[in-house]
Coordinates of C-alpha atoms and ligand atoms in Angstrom, one line a residue:
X1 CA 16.0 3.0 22.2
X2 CA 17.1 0.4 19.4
X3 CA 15.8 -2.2 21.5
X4 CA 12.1 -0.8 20.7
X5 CA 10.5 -1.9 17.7
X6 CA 11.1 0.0 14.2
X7 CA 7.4 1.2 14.2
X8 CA 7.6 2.8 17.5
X9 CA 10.5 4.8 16.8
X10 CA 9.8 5.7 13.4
X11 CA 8.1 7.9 11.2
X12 CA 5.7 6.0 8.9
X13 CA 5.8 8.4 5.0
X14 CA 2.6 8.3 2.9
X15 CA 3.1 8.2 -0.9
X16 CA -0.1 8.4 -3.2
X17 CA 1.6 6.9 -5.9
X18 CA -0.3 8.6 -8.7
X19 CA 1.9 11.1 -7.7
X20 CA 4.9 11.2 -6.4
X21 CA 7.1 10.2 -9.3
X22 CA 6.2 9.3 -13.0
X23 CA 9.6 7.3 -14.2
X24 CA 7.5 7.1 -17.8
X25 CA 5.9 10.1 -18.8
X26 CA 2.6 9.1 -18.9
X27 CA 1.1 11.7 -16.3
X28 CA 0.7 9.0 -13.3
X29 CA 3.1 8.3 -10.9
X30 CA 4.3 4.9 -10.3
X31 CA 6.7 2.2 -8.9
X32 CA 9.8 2.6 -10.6
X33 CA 9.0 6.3 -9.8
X34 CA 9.0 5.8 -6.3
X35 CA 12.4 4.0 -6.2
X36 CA 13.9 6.8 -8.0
X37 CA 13.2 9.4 -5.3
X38 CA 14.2 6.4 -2.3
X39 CA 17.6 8.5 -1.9
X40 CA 15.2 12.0 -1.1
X41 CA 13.3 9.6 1.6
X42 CA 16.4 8.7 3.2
X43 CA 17.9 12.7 3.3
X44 CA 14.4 13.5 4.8
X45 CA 14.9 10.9 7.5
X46 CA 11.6 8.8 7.6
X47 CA 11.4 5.4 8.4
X48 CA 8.5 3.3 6.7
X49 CA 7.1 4.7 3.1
X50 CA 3.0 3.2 3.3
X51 CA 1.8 3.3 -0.4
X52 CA -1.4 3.9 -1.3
X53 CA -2.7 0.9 -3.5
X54 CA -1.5 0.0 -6.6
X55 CA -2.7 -3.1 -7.3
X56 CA -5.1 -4.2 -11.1
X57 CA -7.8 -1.6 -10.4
X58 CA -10.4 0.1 -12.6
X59 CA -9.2 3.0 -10.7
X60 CA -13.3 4.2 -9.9
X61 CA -12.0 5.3 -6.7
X62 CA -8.2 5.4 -7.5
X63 CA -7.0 1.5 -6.7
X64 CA -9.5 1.4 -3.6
X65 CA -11.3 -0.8 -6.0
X66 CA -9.4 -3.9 -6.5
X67 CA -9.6 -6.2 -9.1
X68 CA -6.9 -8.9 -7.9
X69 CA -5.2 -8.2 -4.9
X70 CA -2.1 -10.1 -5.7
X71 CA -0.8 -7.9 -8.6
X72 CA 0.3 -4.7 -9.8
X73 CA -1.8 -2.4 -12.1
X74 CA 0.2 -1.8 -15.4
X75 CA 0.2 1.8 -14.6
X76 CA 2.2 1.1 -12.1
X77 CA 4.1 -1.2 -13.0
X78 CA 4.8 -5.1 -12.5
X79 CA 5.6 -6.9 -9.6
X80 CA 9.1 -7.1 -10.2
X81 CA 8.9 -3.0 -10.2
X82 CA 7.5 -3.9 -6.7
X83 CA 10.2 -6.4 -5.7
X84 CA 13.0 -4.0 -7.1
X85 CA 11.3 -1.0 -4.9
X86 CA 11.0 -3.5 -2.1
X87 CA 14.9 -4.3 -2.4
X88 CA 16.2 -0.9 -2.3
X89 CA 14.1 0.7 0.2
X90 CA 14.9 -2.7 2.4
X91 CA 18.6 -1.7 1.1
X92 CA 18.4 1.9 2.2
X93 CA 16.9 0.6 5.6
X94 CA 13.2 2.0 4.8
X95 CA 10.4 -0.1 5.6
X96 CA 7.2 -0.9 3.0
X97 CA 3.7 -0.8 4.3
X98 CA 1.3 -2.0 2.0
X99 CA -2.4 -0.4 1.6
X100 CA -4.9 -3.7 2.3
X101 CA -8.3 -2.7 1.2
X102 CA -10.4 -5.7 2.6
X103 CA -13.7 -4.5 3.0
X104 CA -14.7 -4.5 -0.6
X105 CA -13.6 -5.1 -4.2
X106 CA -13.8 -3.8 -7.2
X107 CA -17.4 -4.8 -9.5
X108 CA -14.5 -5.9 -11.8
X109 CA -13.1 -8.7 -9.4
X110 CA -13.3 -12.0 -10.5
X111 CA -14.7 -13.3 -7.6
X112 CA -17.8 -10.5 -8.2
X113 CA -18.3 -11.7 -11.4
X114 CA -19.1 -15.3 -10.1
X115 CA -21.0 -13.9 -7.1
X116 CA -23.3 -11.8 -9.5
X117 CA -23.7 -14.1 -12.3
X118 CA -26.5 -16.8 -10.3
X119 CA -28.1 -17.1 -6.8
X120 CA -26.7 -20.5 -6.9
X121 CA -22.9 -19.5 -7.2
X122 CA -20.3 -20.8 -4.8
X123 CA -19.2 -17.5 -4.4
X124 CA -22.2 -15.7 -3.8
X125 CA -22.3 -15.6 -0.4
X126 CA -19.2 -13.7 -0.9
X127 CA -20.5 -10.5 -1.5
X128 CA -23.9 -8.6 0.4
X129 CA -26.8 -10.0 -1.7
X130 CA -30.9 -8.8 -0.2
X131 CA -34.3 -9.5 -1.4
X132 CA -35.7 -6.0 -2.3
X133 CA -37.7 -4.4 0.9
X134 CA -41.3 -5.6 1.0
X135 CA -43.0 -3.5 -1.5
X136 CA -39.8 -2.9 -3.9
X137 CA -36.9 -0.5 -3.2
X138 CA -33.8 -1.1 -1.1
X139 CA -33.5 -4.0 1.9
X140 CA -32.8 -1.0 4.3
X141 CA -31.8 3.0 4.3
X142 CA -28.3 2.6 4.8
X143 CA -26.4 5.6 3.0
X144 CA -22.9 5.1 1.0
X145 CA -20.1 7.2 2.4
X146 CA -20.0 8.6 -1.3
X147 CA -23.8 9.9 -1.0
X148 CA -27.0 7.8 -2.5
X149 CA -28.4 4.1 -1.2
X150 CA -25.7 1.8 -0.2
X151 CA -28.2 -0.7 -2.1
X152 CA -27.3 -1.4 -5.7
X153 CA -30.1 -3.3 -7.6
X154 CA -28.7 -5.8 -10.4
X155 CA -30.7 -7.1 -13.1
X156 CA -28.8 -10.3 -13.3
X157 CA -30.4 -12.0 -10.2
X158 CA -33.0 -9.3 -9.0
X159 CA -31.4 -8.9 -5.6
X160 CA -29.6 -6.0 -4.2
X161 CA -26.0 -5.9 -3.2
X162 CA -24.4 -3.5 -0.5
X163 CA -21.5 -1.1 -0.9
X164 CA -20.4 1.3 1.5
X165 CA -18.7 3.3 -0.9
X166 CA -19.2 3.5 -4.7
X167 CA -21.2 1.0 -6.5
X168 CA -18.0 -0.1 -8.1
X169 CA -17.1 -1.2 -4.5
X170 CA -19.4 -4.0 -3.6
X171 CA -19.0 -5.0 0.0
X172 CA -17.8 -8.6 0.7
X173 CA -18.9 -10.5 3.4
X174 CA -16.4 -11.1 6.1
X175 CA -19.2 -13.4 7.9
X176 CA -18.1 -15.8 5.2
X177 CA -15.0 -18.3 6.2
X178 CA -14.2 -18.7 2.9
X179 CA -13.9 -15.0 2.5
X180 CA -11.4 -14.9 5.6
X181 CA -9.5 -17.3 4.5
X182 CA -8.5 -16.0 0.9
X183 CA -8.2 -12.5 2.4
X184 CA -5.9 -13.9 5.0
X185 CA -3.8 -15.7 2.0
X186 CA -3.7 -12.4 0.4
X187 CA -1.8 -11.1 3.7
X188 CA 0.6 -14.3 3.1
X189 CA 1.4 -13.0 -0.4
X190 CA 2.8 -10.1 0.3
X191 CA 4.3 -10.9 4.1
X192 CA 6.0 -13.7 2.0
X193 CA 7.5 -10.9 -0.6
X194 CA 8.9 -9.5 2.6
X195 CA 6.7 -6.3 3.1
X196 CA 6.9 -4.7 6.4
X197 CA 3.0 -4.3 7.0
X198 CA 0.0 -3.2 5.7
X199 CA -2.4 0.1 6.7
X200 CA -6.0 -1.4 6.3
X201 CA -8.9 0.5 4.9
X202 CA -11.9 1.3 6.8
X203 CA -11.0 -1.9 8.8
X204 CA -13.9 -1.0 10.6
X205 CA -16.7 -1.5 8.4
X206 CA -15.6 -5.0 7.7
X207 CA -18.8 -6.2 10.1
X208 CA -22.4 -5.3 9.5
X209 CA -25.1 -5.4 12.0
X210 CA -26.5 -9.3 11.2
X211 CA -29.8 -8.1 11.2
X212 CA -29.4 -5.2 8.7
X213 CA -31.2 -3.3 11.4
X214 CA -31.9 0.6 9.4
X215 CA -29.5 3.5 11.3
X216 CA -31.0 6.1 13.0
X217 CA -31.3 9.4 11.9
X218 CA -28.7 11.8 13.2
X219 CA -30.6 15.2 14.7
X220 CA -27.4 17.0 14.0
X221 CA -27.1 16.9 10.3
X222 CA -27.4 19.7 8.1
X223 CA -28.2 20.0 4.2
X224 CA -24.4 21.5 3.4
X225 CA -23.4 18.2 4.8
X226 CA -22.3 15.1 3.2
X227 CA -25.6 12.5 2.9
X228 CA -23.9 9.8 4.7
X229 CA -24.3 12.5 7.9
X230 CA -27.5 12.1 7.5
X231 CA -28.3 9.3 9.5
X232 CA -26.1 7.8 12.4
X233 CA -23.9 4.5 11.7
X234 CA -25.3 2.6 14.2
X235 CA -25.6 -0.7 12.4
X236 CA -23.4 -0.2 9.2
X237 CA -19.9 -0.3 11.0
X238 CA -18.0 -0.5 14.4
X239 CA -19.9 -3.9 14.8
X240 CA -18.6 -5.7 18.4
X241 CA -17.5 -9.0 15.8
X242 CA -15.1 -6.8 13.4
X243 CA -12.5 -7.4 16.2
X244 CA -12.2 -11.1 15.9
X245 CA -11.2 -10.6 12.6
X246 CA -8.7 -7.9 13.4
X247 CA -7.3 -10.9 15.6
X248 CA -7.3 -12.9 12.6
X249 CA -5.0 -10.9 10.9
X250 CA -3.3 -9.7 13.1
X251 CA -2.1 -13.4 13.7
X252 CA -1.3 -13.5 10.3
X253 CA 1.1 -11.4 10.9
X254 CA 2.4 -12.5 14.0
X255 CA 3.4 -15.6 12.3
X256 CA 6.2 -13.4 11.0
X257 CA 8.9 -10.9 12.9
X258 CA 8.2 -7.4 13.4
X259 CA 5.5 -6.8 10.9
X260 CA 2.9 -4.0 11.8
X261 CA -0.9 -3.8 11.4
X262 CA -2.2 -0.2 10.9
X263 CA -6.0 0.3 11.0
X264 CA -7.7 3.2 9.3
X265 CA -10.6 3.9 11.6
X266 CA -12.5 7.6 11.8
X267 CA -14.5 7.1 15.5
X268 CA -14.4 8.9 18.5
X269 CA -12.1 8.2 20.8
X270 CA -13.6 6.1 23.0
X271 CA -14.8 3.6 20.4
X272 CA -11.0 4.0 18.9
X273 CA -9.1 2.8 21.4
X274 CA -11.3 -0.4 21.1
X275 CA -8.8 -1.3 18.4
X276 CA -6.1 -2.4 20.0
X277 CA -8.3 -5.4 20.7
X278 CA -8.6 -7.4 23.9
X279 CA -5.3 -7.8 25.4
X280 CA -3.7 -5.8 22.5
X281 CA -4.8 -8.7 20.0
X282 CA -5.6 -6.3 17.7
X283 CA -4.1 -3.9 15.7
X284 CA -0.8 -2.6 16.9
X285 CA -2.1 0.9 15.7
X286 CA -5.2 2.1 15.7
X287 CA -4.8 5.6 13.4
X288 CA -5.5 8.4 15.4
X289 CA -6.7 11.6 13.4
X290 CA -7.6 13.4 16.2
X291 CA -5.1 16.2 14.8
X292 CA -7.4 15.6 11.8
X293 CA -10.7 16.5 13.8
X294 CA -9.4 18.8 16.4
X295 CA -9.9 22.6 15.7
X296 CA -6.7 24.0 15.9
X297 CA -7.0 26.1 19.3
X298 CA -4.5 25.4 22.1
X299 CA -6.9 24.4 25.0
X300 CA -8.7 22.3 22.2
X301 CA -5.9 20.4 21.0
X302 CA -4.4 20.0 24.7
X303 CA -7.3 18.5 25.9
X304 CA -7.7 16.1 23.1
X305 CA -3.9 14.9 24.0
X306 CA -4.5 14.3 27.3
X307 CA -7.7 12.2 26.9
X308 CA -6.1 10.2 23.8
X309 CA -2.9 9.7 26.1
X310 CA -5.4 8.7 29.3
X311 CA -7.8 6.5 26.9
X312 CA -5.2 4.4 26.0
X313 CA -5.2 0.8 26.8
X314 CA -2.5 -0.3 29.3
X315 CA 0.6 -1.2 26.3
X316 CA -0.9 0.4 23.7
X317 CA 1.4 2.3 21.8
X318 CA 0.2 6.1 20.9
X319 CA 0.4 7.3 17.1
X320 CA -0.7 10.7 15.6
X321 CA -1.3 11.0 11.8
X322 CA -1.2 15.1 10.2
X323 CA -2.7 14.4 6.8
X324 CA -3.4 12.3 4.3
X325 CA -5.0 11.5 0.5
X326 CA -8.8 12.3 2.0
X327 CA -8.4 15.0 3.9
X328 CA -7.7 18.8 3.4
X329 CA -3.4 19.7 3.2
X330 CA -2.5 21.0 6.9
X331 CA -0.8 24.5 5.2
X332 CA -4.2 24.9 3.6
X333 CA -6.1 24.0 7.0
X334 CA -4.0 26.3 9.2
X335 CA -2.0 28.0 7.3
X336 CA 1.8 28.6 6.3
X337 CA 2.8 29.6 9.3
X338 CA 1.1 27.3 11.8
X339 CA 2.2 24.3 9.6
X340 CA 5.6 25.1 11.0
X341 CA 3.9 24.5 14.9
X342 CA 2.2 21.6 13.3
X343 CA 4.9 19.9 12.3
X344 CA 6.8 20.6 15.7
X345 CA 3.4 19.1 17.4
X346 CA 3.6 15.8 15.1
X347 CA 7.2 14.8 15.8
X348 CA 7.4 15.8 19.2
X349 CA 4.1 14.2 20.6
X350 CA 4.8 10.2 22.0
X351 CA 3.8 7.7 19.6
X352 CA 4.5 6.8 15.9
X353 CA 4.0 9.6 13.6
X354 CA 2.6 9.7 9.9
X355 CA 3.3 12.5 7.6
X356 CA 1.5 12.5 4.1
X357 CA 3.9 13.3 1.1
X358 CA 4.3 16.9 0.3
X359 CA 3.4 18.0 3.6
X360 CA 7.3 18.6 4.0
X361 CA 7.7 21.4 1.5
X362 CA 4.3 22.8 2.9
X363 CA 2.1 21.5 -0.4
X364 CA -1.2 23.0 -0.5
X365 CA -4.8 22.4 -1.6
X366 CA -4.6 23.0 -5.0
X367 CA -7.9 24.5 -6.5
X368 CA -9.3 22.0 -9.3
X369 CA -11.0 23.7 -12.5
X370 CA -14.2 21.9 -13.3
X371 CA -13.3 20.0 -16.1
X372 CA -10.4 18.2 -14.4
X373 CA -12.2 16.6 -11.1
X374 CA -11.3 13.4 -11.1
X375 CA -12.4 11.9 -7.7
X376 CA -15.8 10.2 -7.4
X377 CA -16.9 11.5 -4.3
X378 CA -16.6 15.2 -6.1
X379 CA -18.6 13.7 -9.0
X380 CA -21.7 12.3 -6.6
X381 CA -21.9 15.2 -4.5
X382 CA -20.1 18.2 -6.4
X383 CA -19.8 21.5 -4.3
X384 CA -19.6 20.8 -0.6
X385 CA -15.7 21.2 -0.8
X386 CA -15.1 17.8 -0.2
X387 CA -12.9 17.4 -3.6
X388 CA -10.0 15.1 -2.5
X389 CA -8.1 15.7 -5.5
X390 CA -6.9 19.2 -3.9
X391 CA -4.8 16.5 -1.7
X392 CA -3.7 14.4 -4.0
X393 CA -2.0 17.1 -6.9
X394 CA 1.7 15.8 -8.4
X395 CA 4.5 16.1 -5.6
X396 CA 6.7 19.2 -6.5
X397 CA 10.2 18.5 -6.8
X398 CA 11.4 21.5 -8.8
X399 CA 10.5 24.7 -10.3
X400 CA 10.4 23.6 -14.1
X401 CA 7.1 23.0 -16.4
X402 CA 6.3 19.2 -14.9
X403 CA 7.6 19.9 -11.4
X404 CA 10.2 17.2 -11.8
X405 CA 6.9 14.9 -11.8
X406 CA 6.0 14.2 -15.3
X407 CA 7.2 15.5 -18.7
X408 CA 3.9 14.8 -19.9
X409 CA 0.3 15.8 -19.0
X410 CA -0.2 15.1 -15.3
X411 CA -3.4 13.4 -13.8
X412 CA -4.3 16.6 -12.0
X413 CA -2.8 20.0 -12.2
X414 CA 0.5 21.1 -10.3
X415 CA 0.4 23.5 -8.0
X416 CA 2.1 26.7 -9.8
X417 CA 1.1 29.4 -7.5
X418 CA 4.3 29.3 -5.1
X419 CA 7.1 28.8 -7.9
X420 CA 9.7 28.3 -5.6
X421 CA 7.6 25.9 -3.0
X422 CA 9.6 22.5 -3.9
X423 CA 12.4 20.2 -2.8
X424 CA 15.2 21.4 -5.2
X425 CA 14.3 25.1 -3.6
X426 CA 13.7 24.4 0.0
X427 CA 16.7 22.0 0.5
X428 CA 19.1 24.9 -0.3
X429 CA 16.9 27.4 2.2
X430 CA 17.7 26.7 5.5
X431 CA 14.4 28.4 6.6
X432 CA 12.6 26.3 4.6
X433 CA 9.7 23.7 5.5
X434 CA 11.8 20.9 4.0
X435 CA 14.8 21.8 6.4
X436 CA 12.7 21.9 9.4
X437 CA 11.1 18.7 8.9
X438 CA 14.2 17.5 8.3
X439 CA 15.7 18.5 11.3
X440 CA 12.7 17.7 13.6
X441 CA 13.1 14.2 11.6
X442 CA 16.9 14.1 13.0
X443 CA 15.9 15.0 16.4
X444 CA 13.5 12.1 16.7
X445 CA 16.1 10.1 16.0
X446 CA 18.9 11.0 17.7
X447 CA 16.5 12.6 21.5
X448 CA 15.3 9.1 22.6
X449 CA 12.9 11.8 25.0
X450 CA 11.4 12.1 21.5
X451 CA 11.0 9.1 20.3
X452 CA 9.7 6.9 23.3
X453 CA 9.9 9.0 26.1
X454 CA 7.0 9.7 28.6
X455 CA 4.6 12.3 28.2
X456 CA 3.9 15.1 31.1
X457 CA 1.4 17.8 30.0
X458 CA 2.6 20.9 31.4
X459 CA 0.0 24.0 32.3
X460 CA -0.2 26.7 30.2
X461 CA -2.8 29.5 29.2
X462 CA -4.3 30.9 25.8
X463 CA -3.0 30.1 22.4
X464 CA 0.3 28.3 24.1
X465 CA 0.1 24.5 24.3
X466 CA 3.4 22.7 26.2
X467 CA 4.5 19.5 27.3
X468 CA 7.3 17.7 28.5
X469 CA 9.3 14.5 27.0
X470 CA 11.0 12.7 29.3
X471 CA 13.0 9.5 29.1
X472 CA 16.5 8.4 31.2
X473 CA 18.1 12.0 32.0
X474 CA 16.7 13.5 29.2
X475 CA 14.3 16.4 29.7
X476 CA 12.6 18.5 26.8
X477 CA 9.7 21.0 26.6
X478 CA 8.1 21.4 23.8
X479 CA 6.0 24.9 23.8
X480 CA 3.6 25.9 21.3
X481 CA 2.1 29.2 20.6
X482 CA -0.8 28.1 18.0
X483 CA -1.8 32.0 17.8
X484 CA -0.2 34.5 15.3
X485 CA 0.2 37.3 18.3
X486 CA 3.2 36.9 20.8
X487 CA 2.4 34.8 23.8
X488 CA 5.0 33.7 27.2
X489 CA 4.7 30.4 28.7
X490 CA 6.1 30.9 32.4
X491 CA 8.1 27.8 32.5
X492 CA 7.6 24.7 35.6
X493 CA 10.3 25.2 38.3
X494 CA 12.5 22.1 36.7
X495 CA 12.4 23.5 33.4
X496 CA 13.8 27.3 34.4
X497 CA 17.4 27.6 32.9
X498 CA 16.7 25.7 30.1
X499 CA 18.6 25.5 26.6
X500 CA 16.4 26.5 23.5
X501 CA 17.4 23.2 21.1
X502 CA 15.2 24.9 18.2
X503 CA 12.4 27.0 16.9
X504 CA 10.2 26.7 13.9
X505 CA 11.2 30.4 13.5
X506 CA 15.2 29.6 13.8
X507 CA 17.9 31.8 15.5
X508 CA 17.1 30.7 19.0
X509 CA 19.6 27.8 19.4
X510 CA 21.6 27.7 22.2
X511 CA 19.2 30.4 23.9
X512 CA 19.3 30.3 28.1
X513 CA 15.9 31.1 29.0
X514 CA 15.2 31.7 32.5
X515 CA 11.8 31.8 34.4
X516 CA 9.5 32.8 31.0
X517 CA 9.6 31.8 27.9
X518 CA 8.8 34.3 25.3
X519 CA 7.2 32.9 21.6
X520 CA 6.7 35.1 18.8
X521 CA 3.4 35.1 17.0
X522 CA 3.3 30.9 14.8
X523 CA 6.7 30.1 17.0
X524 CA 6.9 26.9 18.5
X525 CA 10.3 26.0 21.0
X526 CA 11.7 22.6 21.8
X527 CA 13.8 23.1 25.3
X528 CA 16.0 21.2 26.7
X529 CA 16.7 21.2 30.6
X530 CA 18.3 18.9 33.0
X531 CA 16.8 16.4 35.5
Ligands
TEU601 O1 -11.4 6.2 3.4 C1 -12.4 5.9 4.3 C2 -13.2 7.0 4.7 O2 -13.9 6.9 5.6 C3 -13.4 8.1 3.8 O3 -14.7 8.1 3.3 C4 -13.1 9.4 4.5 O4 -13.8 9.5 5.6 C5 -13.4 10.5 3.5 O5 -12.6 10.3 2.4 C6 -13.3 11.8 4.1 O6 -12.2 12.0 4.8 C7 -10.8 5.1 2.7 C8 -9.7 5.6 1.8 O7 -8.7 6.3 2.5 C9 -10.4 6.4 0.7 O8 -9.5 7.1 -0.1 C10 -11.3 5.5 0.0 O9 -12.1 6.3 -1.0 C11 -12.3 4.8 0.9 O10 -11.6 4.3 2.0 C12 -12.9 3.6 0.2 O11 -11.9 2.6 0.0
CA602 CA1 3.9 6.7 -15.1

């Protein structure tokens, strides 16, 4: 098992830095923050921590508007906060993923400035620049994935430029060599520092359709539905050329040892798998949020598993990814109870596993009073419950005033409705969510069944979902029971007389179970059995 590489075998940690630790009472979280709380990471037992950006950023969109994307935002930090956080997690064996948000930059870039300021700049090929349509308004109907035109007239030069995402995000143009080349040296920079990898933003948007073709309008979208449903990204994304870049970088990479290339792509599967590239040239994980996407019903979810793990290209190394900073908590998706299963399901599924902070102690989506939204998307298109700052509230390390986060004012509110729902709390309850993630943690570290074994989908009916791990002599079942009634799994002949290793619920350890085995209502089992 040592013999596969650390980003198969581990568990990749999400950190929204705004908050996960303020070290300087100010509200926001930041570097020196996140080195502080290194020791917790470690207890926990994950692997990599990937942090969110926190490079110079106006912070429209919370640092996925960059303004330089060598440096750290003073709110943060400075980069020798980053170097020292580097150090110690490198110290403390954790790996550093890095958030690369290539697709666009902040309005506030430097290299937007030159591109806006004359037709004629050197750099304004840089950025998405159109002629209005013929007879005034925007070139074509794209939609931005915030709601509105993706088109954004400016005054300076009468043209329009593109953004995907908020106008404060214009679009560069990847078509552009020059634009390759100074992304690719921004890779360098921090590969050079020593970081471990980098998760890229919607890598793929990076290519447009050349000829700005308008998307089609999707028959399935309804008015209680973001605008950017509204018509079908045929021509704004997923373009057949984004995976020669993904090559490029991920040679970038390759030019170093061990260094992992994360993509953040929402497709379906089919068009997913596409990036792992030709010959696995691209990148080494594709994220897959089909947990994400999935309604949480056993035959639902089992079928899903079984086409990701037979869509797979031949190599291709599986990962599965619980939550993160845009989408709803997993306790507040499915509940206290069924977080427990969920948790089970994410560390005992093949493939590299992402688990977004808070998620641990079962953090919820934390209701946001009017007057405090602070995310953009909210702002454009208030009331369709897509308010990501419910999964972005201060990590909650104990029960006092602050949460352990911040002395002062945080950035959004803490969550105060479960006083005793926080690290300090759950690490001395042995039934807590903390404890079990930590001991599923341990397991994947110590069963190598769990961490690279084979996967064997086993059959089962109803609300139960089961599967075997399977690597050298090692056997395990994992069964499921995604329902809140009581539910029996009658066991495959090799796994009859098998040793219960744990249950979400607890108290089963050690438990012989013979042809059936019994779950409780939210219970999920990890058996062992022999080959
Ligand atoms: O998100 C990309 C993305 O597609 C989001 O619009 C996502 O679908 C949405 O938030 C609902 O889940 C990335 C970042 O993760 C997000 O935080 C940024 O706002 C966005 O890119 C722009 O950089
Ligand atoms: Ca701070």
């Amino acid at each position: 098992m040592q013999d596969m590489l650390w980003w198969k075998r581990g568990t990749v940690y999400q950190i929204y830095p705004r908050s996960f630790q303020d070290s300087n009472d100010d509200g926001i979280g930041d570097l020196a923050g996140i080195r502080e709380r290194l020791p917790y990471l470690t207890w926990l037992g994950v692997d990599a921590i990937w942090i969110s950006p926190f490079y110079p950023s106006p912070m429209a969109d919370f640092g996925y508007d960059v303004a330089d994307y060598c440096g750290v935002d003073p709110m943060f930090g400075s980069l020798s906060d980053f170097d020292a956080l580097l150090a110690d997690a490198h110290e403390a064996g954790l790996k550093v993923i890095l958030d690369f948000v290539p697709n666009h930059t902040s309005d506030r870039h430097p290299w937007f400035a030159e591109s806006r300021s004359d037709r004629a700049s050197p750099k304004r090929d840089w950025y998405i620049w159109k002629d209005p349509a013929p007879g005034g308004g925007p070139p074509n109907n794209w939609i931005s994935n915030f709601g509105g035109s993706a088109w954004q007239f400016d005054e300076i030069t009468g043209q329009y430029y593109y953004h995907a995402f908020l106008k404060e995000q214009p679009d560069l143009n990847w078509r552009n060599p020059d634009v390759r080349a100074a992304m690719m040296d921004v890779l360098r920079f921090w590969l050079e520092r020593g970081v471990d990898g980098f998760r890229v933003d919607v890598i793929w948007h990076l290519i447009k359709d050349a000829g700005f073709r308008d998307n089609p309008v999707n028959p399935g979208w309804s008015e209680n539905d973001p605008e950017i449903g509204r018509l079908v990204q045929a021509y704004s994304a997923d373009q057949p050329e984004v995976h020669e870049i993904i090559a490029e970088m991920r040679a970038v990479l390759e030019e170093y040892d061990e260094r992992v290339l994360i993509g953040e792509i929402y497709l379906p599967l089919e068009r997913l798998v596409a990036y792992y590239g030709e010959d696995l040239s691209g990148a080494h994980l594709p994220f897959n949020f089909q947990l994400l996407e999935t309604a949480w019903h056993a035959r639902q979810i089992d079928g899903m598993i079984r086409e990701y793990e037979a869509a797979l290209p031949q190599g291709g190394w599986p990962n599965w990814v619980l939550g993160n900073h845009d989408r709803q908590r997993i306790a507040g998706r499915v509940g206290t109870e069924q977080a427990r299963v969920a948790a089970m399901l994410l560390l005992t599924l093949r493939g590299t596993a992402t688990l977004y902070y808070g998620d641990e102690i079962g953090m919820q989506n934390v209701p946001i009073p009017p007057d405090r939204v602070q995310d953009p998307w909210e702002k454009n298109e208030p009331g369709l419950g897509f308010n990501r700052d419910a999964y972005r509230t201060p990590m909650q390390w104990d029960a006092s005033e602050g949460a352990g986060f911040t002395t002062a004012e945080p950035w959004l509110p803490i969550d105060m409705r479960e006083p005793e729902r926080n690290v300090a709390d759950e690490r001395q309850d042995e039934g807590s969510m903390l404890c079990l993630y930590r001991r599923l943690l341990d397991l994947r570290r110590t069963r190598p069944a769990l961490a690279v074994g084979a996967y064997r989908p086993v059959e089962a009916e109803g609300d139960v979902l089961a599967y075997c791990r399977e690597e050298g002599t090692e056997r395990l079942l994992v069964a499921l029971n995604l329902g809140a009634e009581p539910a029996a799994l009658s066991l495959p002949p090799e796994a009859r007389g098998g040793r219960i290793v744990l249950s979400v619920l607890g108290n089963r350890e050690a438990e012989s179970v013979g042809e059936v085995l019994s779950l409780q209502g939210n219970e999920a089992v990890l058996l062992e059995f022999s080959a």
